[in-house]
XYZ file of C-alpha atoms in Angstrom:
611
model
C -125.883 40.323 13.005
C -127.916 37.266 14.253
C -128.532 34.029 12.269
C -132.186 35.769 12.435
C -131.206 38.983 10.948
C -129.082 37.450 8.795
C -131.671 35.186 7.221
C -134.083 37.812 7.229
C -131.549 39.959 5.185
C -131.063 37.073 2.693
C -134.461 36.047 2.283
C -135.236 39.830 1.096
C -132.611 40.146 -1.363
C -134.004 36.827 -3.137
C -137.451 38.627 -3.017
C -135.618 41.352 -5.028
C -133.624 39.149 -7.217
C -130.256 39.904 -5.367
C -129.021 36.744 -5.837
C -125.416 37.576 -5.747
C -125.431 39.953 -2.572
C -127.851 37.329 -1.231
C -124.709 34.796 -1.462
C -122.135 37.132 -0.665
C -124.147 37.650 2.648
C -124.091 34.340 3.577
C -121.260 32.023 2.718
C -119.277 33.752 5.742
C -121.667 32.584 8.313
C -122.069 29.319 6.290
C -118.214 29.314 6.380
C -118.327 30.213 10.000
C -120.072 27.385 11.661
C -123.755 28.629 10.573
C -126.456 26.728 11.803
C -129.408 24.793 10.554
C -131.492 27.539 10.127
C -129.092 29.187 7.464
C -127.867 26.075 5.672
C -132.088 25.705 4.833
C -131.749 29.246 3.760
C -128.864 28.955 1.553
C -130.870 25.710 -0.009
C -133.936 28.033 -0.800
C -131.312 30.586 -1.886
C -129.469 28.555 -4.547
C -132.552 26.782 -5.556
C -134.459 29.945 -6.549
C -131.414 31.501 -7.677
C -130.908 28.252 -9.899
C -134.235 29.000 -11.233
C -133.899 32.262 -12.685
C -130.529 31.785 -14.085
C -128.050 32.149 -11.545
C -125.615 30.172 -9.892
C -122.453 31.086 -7.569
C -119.048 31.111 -9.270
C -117.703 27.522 -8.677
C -114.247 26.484 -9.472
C -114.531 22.794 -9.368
C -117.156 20.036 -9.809
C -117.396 16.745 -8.001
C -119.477 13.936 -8.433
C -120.625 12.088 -5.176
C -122.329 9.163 -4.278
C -123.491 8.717 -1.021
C -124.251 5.179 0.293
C -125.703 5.227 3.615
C -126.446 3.132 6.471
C -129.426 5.523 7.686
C -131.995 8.065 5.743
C -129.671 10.876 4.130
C -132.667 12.774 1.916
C -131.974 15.763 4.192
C -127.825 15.763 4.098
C -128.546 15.225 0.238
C -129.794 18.631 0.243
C -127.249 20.110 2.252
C -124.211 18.721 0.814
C -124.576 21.085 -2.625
C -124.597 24.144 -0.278
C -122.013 23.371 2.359
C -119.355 22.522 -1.102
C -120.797 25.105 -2.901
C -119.202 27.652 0.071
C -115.882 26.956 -0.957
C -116.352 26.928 -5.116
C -117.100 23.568 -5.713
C -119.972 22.556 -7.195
C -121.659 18.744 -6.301
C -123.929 16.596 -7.983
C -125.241 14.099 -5.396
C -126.332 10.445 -6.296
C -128.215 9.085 -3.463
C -129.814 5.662 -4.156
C -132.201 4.182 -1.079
C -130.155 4.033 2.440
C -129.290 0.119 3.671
C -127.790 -0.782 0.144
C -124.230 -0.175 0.383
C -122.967 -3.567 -0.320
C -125.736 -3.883 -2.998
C -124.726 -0.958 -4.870
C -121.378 -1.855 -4.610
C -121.223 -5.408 -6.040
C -123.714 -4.789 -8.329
C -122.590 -1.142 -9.499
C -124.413 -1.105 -12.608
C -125.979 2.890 -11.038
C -122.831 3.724 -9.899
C -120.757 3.418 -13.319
C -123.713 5.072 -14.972
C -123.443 8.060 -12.581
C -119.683 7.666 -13.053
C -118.808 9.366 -8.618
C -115.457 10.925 -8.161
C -116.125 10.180 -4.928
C -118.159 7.508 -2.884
C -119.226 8.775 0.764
C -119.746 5.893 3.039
C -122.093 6.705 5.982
C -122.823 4.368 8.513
C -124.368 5.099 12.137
C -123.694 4.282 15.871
C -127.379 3.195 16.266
C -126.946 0.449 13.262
C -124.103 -1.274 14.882
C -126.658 -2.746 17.452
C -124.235 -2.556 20.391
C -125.402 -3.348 24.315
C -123.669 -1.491 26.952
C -121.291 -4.584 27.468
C -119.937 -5.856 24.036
C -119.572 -9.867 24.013
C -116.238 -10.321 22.216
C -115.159 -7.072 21.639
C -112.002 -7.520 19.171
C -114.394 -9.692 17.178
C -116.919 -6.669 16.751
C -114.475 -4.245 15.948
C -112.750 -6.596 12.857
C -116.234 -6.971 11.528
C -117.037 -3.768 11.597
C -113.665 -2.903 10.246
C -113.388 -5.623 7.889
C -116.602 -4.652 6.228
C -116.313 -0.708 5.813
C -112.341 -1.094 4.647
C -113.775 -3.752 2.036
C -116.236 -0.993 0.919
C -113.014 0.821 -0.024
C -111.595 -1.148 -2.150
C -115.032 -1.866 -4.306
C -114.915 1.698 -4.661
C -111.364 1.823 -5.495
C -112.548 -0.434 -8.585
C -114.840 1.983 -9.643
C -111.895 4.428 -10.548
C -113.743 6.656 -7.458
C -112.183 7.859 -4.186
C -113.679 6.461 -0.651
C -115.277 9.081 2.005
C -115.560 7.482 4.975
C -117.794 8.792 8.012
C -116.400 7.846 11.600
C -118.656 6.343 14.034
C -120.261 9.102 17.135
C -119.281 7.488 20.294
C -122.553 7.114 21.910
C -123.793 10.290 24.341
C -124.419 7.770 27.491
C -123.015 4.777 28.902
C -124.085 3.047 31.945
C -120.889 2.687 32.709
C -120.138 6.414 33.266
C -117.035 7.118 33.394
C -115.711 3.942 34.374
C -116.864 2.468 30.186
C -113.179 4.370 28.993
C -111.283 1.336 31.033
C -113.461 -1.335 30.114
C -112.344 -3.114 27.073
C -116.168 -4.607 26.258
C -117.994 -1.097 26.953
C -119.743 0.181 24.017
C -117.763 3.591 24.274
C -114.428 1.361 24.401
C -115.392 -0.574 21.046
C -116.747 2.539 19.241
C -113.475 4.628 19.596
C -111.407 1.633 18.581
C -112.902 1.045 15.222
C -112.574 4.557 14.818
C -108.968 4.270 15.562
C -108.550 0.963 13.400
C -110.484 2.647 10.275
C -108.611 5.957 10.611
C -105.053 4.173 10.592
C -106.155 2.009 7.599
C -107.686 5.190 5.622
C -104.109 6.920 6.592
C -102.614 4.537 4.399
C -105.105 3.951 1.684
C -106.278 7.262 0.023
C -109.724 7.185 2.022
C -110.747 10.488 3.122
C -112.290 10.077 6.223
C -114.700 12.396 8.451
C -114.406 12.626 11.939
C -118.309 12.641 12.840
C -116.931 12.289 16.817
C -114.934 15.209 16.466
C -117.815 16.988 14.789
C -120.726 15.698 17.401
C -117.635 16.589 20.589
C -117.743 20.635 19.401
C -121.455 20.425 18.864
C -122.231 18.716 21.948
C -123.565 15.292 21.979
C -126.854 16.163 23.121
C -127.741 18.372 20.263
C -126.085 16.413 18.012
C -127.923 12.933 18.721
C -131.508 13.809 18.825
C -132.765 10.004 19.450
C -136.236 11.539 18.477
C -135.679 11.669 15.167
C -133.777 8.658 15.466
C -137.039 6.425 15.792
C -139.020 8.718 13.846
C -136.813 9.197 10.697
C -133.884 7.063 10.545
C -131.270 9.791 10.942
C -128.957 9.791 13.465
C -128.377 13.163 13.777
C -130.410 16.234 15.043
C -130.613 19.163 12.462
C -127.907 21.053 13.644
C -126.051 17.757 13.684
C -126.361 17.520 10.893
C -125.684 21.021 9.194
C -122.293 20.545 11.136
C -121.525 17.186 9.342
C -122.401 18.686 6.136
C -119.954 21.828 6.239
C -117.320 19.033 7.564
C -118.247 16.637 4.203
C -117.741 19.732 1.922
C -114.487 20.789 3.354
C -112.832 17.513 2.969
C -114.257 17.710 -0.463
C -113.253 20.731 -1.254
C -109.478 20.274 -0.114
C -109.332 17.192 -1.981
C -110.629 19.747 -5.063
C -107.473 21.581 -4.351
C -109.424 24.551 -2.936
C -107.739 24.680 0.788
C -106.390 27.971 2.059
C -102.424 27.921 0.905
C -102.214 31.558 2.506
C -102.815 32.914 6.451
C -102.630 37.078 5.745
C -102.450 38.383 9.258
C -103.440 41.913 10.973
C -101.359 43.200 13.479
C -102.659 45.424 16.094
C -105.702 43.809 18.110
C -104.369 40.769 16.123
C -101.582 39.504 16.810
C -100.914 41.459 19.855
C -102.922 43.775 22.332
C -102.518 47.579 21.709
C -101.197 50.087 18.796
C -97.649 49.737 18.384
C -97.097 53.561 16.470
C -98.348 54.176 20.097
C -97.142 52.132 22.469
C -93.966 50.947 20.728
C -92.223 47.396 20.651
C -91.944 46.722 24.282
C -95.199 48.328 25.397
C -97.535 46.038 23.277
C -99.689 43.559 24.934
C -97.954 39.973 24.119
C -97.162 37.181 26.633
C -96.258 36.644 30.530
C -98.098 39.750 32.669
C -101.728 39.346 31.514
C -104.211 36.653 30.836
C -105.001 38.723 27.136
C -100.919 38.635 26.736
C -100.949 35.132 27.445
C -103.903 34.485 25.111
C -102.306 36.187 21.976
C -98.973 33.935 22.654
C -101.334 30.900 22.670
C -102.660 32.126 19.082
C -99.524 33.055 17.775
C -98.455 29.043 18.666
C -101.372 27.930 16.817
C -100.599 30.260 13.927
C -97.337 28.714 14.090
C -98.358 25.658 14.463
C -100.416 25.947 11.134
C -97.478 27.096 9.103
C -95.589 23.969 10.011
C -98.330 22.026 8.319
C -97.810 24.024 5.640
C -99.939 27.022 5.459
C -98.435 30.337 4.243
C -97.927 33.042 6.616
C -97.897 36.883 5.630
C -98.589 39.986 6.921
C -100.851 42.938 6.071
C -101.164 45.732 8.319
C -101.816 49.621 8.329
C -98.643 50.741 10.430
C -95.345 52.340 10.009
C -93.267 49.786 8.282
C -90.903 50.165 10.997
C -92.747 50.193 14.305
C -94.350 47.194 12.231
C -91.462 45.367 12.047
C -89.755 46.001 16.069
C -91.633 43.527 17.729
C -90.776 40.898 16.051
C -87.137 41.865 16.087
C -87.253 42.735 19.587
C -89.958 41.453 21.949
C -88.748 38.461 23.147
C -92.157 37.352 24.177
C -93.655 36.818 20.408
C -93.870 33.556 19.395
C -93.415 34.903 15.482
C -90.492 36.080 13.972
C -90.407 38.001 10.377
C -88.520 34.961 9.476
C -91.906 33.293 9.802
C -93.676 35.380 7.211
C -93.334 34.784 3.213
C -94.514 38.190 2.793
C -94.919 41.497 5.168
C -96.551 44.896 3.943
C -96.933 47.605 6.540
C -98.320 50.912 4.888
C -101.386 52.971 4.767
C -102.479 51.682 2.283
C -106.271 50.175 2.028
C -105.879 46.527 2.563
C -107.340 45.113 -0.459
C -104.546 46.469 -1.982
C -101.850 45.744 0.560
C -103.398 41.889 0.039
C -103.298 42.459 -3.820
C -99.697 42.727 -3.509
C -98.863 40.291 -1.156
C -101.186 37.834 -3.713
C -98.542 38.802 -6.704
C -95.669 38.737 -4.639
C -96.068 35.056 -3.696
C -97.902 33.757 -6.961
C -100.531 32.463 -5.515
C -104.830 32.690 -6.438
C -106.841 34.635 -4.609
C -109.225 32.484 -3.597
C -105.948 30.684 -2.124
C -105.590 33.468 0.403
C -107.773 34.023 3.899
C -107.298 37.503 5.972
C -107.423 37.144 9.437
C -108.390 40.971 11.066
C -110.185 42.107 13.921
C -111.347 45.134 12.563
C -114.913 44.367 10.816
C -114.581 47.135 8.226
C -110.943 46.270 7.308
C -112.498 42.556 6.220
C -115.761 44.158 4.636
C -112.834 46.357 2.440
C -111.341 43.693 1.077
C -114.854 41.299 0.566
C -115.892 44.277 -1.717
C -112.723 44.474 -3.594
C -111.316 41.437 -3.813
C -114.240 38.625 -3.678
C -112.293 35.753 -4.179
C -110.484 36.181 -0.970
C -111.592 35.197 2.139
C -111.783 37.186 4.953
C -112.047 36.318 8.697
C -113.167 38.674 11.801
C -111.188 37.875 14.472
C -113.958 38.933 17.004
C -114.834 38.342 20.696
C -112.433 37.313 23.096
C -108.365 36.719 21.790
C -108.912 33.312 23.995
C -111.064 31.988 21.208
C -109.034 33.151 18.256
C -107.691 29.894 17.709
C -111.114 28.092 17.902
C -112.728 30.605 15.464
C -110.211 30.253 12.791
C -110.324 26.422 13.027
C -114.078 26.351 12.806
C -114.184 28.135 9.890
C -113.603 25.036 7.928
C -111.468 27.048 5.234
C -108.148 25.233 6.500
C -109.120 21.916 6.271
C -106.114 19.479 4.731
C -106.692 16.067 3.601
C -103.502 14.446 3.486
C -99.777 15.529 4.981
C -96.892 15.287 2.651
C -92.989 16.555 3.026
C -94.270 19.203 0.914
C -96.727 20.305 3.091
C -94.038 20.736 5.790
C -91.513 22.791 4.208
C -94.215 24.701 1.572
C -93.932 28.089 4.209
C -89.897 28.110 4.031
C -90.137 27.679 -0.281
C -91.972 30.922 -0.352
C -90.236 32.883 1.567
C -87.228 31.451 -0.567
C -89.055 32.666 -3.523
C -89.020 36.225 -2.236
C -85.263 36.389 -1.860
C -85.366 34.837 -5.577
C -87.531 37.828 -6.615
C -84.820 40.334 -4.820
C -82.229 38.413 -6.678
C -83.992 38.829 -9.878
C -84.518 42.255 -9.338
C -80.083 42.215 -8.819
C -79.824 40.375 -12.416
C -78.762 41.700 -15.728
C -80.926 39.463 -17.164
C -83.039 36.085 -16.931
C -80.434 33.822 -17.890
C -78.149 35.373 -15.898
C -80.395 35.121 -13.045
C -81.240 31.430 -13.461
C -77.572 30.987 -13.705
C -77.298 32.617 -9.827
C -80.056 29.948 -8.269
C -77.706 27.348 -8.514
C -80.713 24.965 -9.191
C -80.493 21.310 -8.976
C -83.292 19.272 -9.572
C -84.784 15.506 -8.709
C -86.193 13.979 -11.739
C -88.124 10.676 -10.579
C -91.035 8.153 -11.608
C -93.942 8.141 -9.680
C -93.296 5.612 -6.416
C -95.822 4.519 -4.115
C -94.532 7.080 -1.467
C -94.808 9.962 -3.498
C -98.187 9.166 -4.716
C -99.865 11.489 -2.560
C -98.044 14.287 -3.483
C -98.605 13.581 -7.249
C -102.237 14.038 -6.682
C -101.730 16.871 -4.463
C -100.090 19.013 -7.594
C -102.693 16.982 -10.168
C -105.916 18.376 -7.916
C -104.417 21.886 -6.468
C -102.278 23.287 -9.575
C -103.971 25.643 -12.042
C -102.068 28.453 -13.367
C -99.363 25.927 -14.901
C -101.375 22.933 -15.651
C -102.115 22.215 -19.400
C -105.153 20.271 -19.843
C -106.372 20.657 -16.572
C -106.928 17.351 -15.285
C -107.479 16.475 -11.955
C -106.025 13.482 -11.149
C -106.860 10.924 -7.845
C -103.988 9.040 -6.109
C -105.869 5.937 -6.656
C -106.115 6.869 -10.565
C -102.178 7.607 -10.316
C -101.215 4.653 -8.493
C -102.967 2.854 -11.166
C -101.040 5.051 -14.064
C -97.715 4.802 -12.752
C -97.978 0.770 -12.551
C -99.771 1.063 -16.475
C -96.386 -0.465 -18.950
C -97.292 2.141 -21.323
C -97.135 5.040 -19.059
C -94.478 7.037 -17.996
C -95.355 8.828 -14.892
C -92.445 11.705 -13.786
C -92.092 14.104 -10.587
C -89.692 16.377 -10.626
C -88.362 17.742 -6.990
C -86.393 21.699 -7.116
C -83.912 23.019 -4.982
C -82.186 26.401 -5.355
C -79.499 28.517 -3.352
C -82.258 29.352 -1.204
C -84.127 26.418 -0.386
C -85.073 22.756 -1.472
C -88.787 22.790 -2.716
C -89.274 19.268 -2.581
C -91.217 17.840 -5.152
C -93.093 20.554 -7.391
C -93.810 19.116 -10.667
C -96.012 15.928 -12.389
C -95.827 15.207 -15.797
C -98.016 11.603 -16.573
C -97.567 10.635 -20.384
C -99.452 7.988 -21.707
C -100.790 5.823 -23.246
C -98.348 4.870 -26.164
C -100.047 4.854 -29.483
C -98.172 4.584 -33.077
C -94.770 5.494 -31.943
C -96.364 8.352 -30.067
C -96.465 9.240 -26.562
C -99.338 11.780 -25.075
C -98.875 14.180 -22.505
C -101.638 13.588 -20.666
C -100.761 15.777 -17.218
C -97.950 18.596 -16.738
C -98.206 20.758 -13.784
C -95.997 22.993 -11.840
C -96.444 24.494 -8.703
C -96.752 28.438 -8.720
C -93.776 28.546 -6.039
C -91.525 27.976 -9.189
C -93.166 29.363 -12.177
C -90.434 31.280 -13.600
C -87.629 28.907 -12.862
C -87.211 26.970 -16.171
C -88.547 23.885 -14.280
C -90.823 22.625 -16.864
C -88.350 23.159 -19.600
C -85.815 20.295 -17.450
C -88.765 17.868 -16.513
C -89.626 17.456 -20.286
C -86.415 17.083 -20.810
C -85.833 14.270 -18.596
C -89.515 13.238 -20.723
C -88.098 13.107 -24.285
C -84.708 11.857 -23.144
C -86.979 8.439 -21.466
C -89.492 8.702 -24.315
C -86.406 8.468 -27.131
C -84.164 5.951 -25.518
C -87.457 3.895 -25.317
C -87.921 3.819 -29.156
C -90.426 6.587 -29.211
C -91.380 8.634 -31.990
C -93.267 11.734 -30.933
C -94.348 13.527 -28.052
C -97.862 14.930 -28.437
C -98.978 17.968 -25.844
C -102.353 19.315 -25.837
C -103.375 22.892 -23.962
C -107.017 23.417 -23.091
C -107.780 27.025 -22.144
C -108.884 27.253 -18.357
C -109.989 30.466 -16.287
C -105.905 31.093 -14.801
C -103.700 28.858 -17.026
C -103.685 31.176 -19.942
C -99.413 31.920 -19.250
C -98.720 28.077 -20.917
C -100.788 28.687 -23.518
C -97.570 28.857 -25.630
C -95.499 26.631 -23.412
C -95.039 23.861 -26.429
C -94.697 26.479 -29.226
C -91.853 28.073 -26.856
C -90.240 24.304 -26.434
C -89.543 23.963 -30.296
C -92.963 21.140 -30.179
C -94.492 21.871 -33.891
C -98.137 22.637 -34.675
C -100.745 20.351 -36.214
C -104.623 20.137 -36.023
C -103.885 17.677 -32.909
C -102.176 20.196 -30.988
C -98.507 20.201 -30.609
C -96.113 17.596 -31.435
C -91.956 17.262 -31.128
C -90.224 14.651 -33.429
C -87.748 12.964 -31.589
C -86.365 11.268 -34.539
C -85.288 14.361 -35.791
C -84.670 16.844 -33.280
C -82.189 16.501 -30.248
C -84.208 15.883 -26.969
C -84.952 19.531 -25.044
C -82.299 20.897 -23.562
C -82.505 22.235 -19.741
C -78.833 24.394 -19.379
C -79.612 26.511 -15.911
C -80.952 23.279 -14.134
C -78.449 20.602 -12.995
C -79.925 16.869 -12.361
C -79.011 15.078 -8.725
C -77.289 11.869 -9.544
C-alpha cells in the first residue's frame, strides 16, 4: 500500500470513528520511515481522535521543552506523534525560538512546566559560517563551549539535555577538496559535532545525530533553503518528519521502551529457500550467490545487534529438526543456536509460537519485534498480539539490514556492560528454567544456581546502568519511579541516601548488575525505600530478598530504626504486590514497615555475597 492509499485508508476510518484501526494502520509506516504526508495525517488523526475521547495506549509520559535556535511550531506538532508511535506520550513546552540562554538563566517557565527533558536545537544556518572559517579551533570552542554550558543549566533544573547535532552544510565551494582543509566550513561543522558528541558521551546528554538523519534523507531534500528564508526552519518537510521520528526514538529508549527482543523467521529470512525441502546444505546462505552473500551480510548485522545487547530468538513454522540442521551444520551461517535465547519451530500460528517465546524469557510484549518476510505471518500476530511489533522483511535481502535499522524501534541511548552480555543472561535463564524443571523443589533449586552476588553503592561508573533498570524495569519495580542518571548521580552523593546495585551471577552466567534499590531520605529514625527494581532476567532468583538484606544490614549498623516500603499498583507490577508482606515488613496505614530494633536484619540463605 502507498503512503496515498494508506492515508486515504486512515482518513476514512476517522470519518467513521475508527480511531483505533485508524492507529493500528498507521504507526507501522510511521514506525517505518513514513513521510511527511503521514506524520500530518497521524496529527489530524490523534487530534480528532483526542476530541471524541480517544487516545492510543501509551506506556510512558515525558515532559519536553524544546529551546530552539530556529522556528520549531511545526516539529512541535510532530513530536507528540512520532513518541506517541512507540507508547509514550509528550507534552511539548515550546516558548519563542532565539531564547535559549534566556530561558535558561532565567527559568522561571521552565520550573513551572517542570521538563524531564530539555531539547536543544540549534541550526547550521545560525552559526553564520563563510566557506573559509577565520580561526577555526576558536569557532568550534565557542560553539562548543556554549551548547555544553546549556547542559549543565539544564542539569540544574533536575531535567535531562537533548542535544541536536549540527547538518554539515549540502555545498561547499571547496568540493571535495573542504574534507582536508582545516578552515572549510564542512571541516568545522563535523568537528563540533565530534567535540559535542564526545562530551555528551560522558555527561548524560542524549544527543541526535541530525547529519546522520539529513545523510539517509539526502541533503537536498532535507535542506530546503526556501523555507529557510521564508520561515526560519532549516529543514524541508520531510526533513523534518525524519528528525521528528529520530527525537521520539531517543525519547522513547530513554523511557525504557527500546526493543529488548529480535524474534526471527527462518525461511526467506534468514536464509534463501524451504529447508523441509531443500534440507541443511541445499538452503541459500553465503559464498555461490549474490542473495547467499546478502543473507550472510544480515545475519552479521543481526549478530552484530545482539552484541549490543538485543535478544535473539527464533519463531518459525518448520520441523523442529530440519529447523535446527543449519545451524548445526552449514558452515556458511553466521548464527549458531547458541546465539538464540529462545527457538520454537512448530506449526503452530505464530502469535502463539511468539506468546511462548514472550513467557519463556520474561520479557513484555511490547519489548519484543518479529522480523518475517511473509506479510500475513506479521498481520497474524498484529491482530493477536498488539503490543508486539512486527516487521516485513520485504524487497530485496540486500536491504534487510537497512529496513530494520530504519525502523527506529532499536534505537539505544547509552551502552553499558550490561548491554553487552544481556543476550548470553537469557539464554542462561533458559538452562535455569530446564534446571528448575530437574528440581524437587524451589529451595532446592536455588540451592543448584550456585548464586553469588555483588552488593555495591551507586559509583559514578555504574550510574548509567542505575538509570537504565530505574527507566526500563516494570514488572518488579515497586513504586514505579523513573529515575534520570543526573537525578541518581545527585542521590547517591545525598548523606542521607543510601543508593545500592546489586550485580548476579549463577552456574550459568554472570548477569552483571540487575538490581537498584535508592533509600532515602532519612526521617525520624526511618529510612524510605524510595526505588527497588529487578530486572525480569532474574525474577525468580531470590535476588531482591539478598539486596534488602545487604539494605537493613547498612540501614541498622547506621543507627536506623525502620525501613518503610511503599507499592503503588502499575499495569505489569502486580507479582510484588506482596513482596514486603512476604519479607516479614509489617502493615500500617503508611504502607509497610520492618523494625530493625527488633527483628534480625533479612536473611538471604541461597545467595552468597563476593567479598
Amino acid at each position: 500500500m502507498t503512503d496515498v492509499e494508506l492515508s486515504e485508508r486512515v482518513r476514512a476510518l476517522v470519518a467513521e470513528g475508527g480511531f483505533a484501526e485508524a492507529w493500528a494502520s498507521l504507526r507501522p509506516a510511521l514506525r517505518l520511515g513514513g513521510g511527511y504526508g503521514l506524520f500530518r495525517r497521524a496529527v489530524r488523526l490523534l487530534a480528532t481522535a483526542a476530541g471524541r475521547g480517544w487516545t492510543p495506549a501509551y506506556r510512558r509520559e515525558t515532559r519536553l521543552a524544546l529551546l530552539s535556535t530556529f522556528e520549531t511550531a511545526e516539529l512541535g506538532e510532530l513530536l507528540p506523534v512520532a513518541c506517541a508511535i512507540h507508547g509514550l506520550r509528550v507534552e511539548v513546552h515550546a516558548p519563542p525560538f532565539g531564547q535559549v540562554e534566556q530561558c535558561l538563566l532565567e527559568p522561571a517557565g521552565l520550573v513551572a512546566f517542570a521538563p524531564t527533558h530539555v531539547l536543544l536545537a540549534p541550526s547550521t544556518q545560525d552559526l553564520g559560517l563563510s566557506d573559509l572559517v577565520e580561526e577555526p579551533e576558536a569557532v568550534v570552542d565557542a560553539v562548543v563551549a556554549r551548547w555544553t554550558g546549556a547542559w549543565r543549566l539544564v542539569a540544574e533544573l533536575g531535567a535531562r539535555p537533548v542535544q541536536l547535532l549540527f547538518a554539515v552544510p549540502d555545498g561547499d565551494v571547496l568540493g571535495n577538496l573542504a574534507s582536508t582543509v582545516p578552515r572549510s566550513r564542512t571541516t568545522v561543522v563535523r568537528e563540533v559535532n565530534r567535540r559535542l558528541a564526545a562530551a555528551a558521551s560522558r555527561s548524560h546528554v542524549l544527543v541526535v545525530d541530525v547529519d546522520r538523519i539529513a545523510s539517509d534523507l539526502g541533503k537536498r531534500t532535507w535542506f530546503d533553503h526556501r523555507i529557510w528564508y521564508a520561515t526560519r526552519q532549516p529543514a524541508g518537510y520531510e526533513g523534518l518528519a525524519a528528525t521528528a521520528r529520530e527525537i521520539g526514538a531517543v525519547l522513547a529508549a530513554d523511557a525504557g521502551l527500546g526493543c529488548k527482543c529480535l524474534v526471527l523467521d527462518l525461511d526467506g529470512s534468514l536464509w534463501g529457500g524451504v529447508v523441509g525441502e531443500l534440507g541443511w546444505d541445499g538452503v541459500d546462505i553465503g559464498p555461490g550467490s549474490a542473495r547467499g552473500e546478502a543473507f550472510r551480510a544480515f545475519q552479521e548485522f543481526l549478530a552484530d545487534l545482539r552484541d549490543t545487547g538485543v535478544v535473539l530468538a527464533v519463531s518459525s513454522k518448520n520441523d523442529g529438526a530440519a529447523a535446527r540442521e543449519p545451524f548445526e551444520r552449514n558452515p556458511h551461517m553466521r548464527l549458531r543456536l547458541d546465539d538464540f535465547a529462545a527457538f520454537v519451530a512448530d506449526w503452530r500460528p505464530k502469535s502463539e509460537q511468539v506468546r511462548d517465546i514472550v513467557e519463556a524469557l520474561g520479557v513484555s510484549p511490547e519489548d519484543v519485534v518479529l522480523l518475517d518476510d511473509n506479510p500475513a505471518e506479521c498481520l497474524e500476530v498484529r491482530q493477536r498480539l498488539p503490543e508486539v511489533g512486527a516487521v516485513v522483511l520485504d524487497g530485496p535481502v540486500a536491504d534487510f539490514p537497512r529496513l530494520v535499522a530504519s525502523s527506529v524501534l532499536l534505537e539505544p541511548v547509552s551502552r553499558t556492560e550490561e548491554d553487552t552480555g544481556r543476550a548470553a543472561s537469557y539464554t542462561a535463564r533458559g538452562q535455569a528454567e530446564r534446571l528448575r524443571g530437574e528440581a524437587a523443589s524451589l529451595p532446592e533449586f536455588w540451592h543448584s544456581l550456585e548464586m553469588t552476588a555483588r552488593v555495591r553503592p551507586v559509583t559514578e561508573r555504574t550510574v548509567e546502568r542505575a538509570a537504565q533498570l530505574s527507566r526500563k524495569t516494570n514488572q518488579f519495580n515497586l513504586t514505579l519511579r523513573r529515575r534520570s542518571p543526573a537525578e541518581i548521580d545527585a542521590l547517591r552523593r545525598a548523606p542521607d541516601w543510601t543508593c545500592l546495585t546489586i550485580g548476579l551471577a549463577d552456574r550459568f552466567a554472570d548477569h552483571g548488575i540487575v538490581g537498584l534499590c535508592l533509600a532515602g531520605p532519612v526521617s525520624g529514625g526511618e529510612l524510605p525505600i524510595d526505588t527497588l527494581v529487578l530486572s525480569c532476567r532474574v525474577i525468580g532468583r531470590t535476588a531482591e530478598h539478598h539486596l534488602l538484606a545487604a539494605l537493613s544490614r547498612h540501614a541498622a549498623d547506621a543507627g536506623i530504626r525502620r525501613l518503610r516500603g511503599h507499592y503503588r499498583p502499575g499495569p505489569r507490577n502486580a507479582l510484588v504486590a506482596d513482596l514486603y508482606d512476604r519479607l516479614g515488613f509489617q502493615r500500617d496505614d503508611d504502607g509497610w514497615f520492618l523494625d530493625l530494633t527488633g527483628t534480625p536484619p533479612i536473611d538471604s540463605p541461597y545467595i552468597r555475597e563476593q567479598p
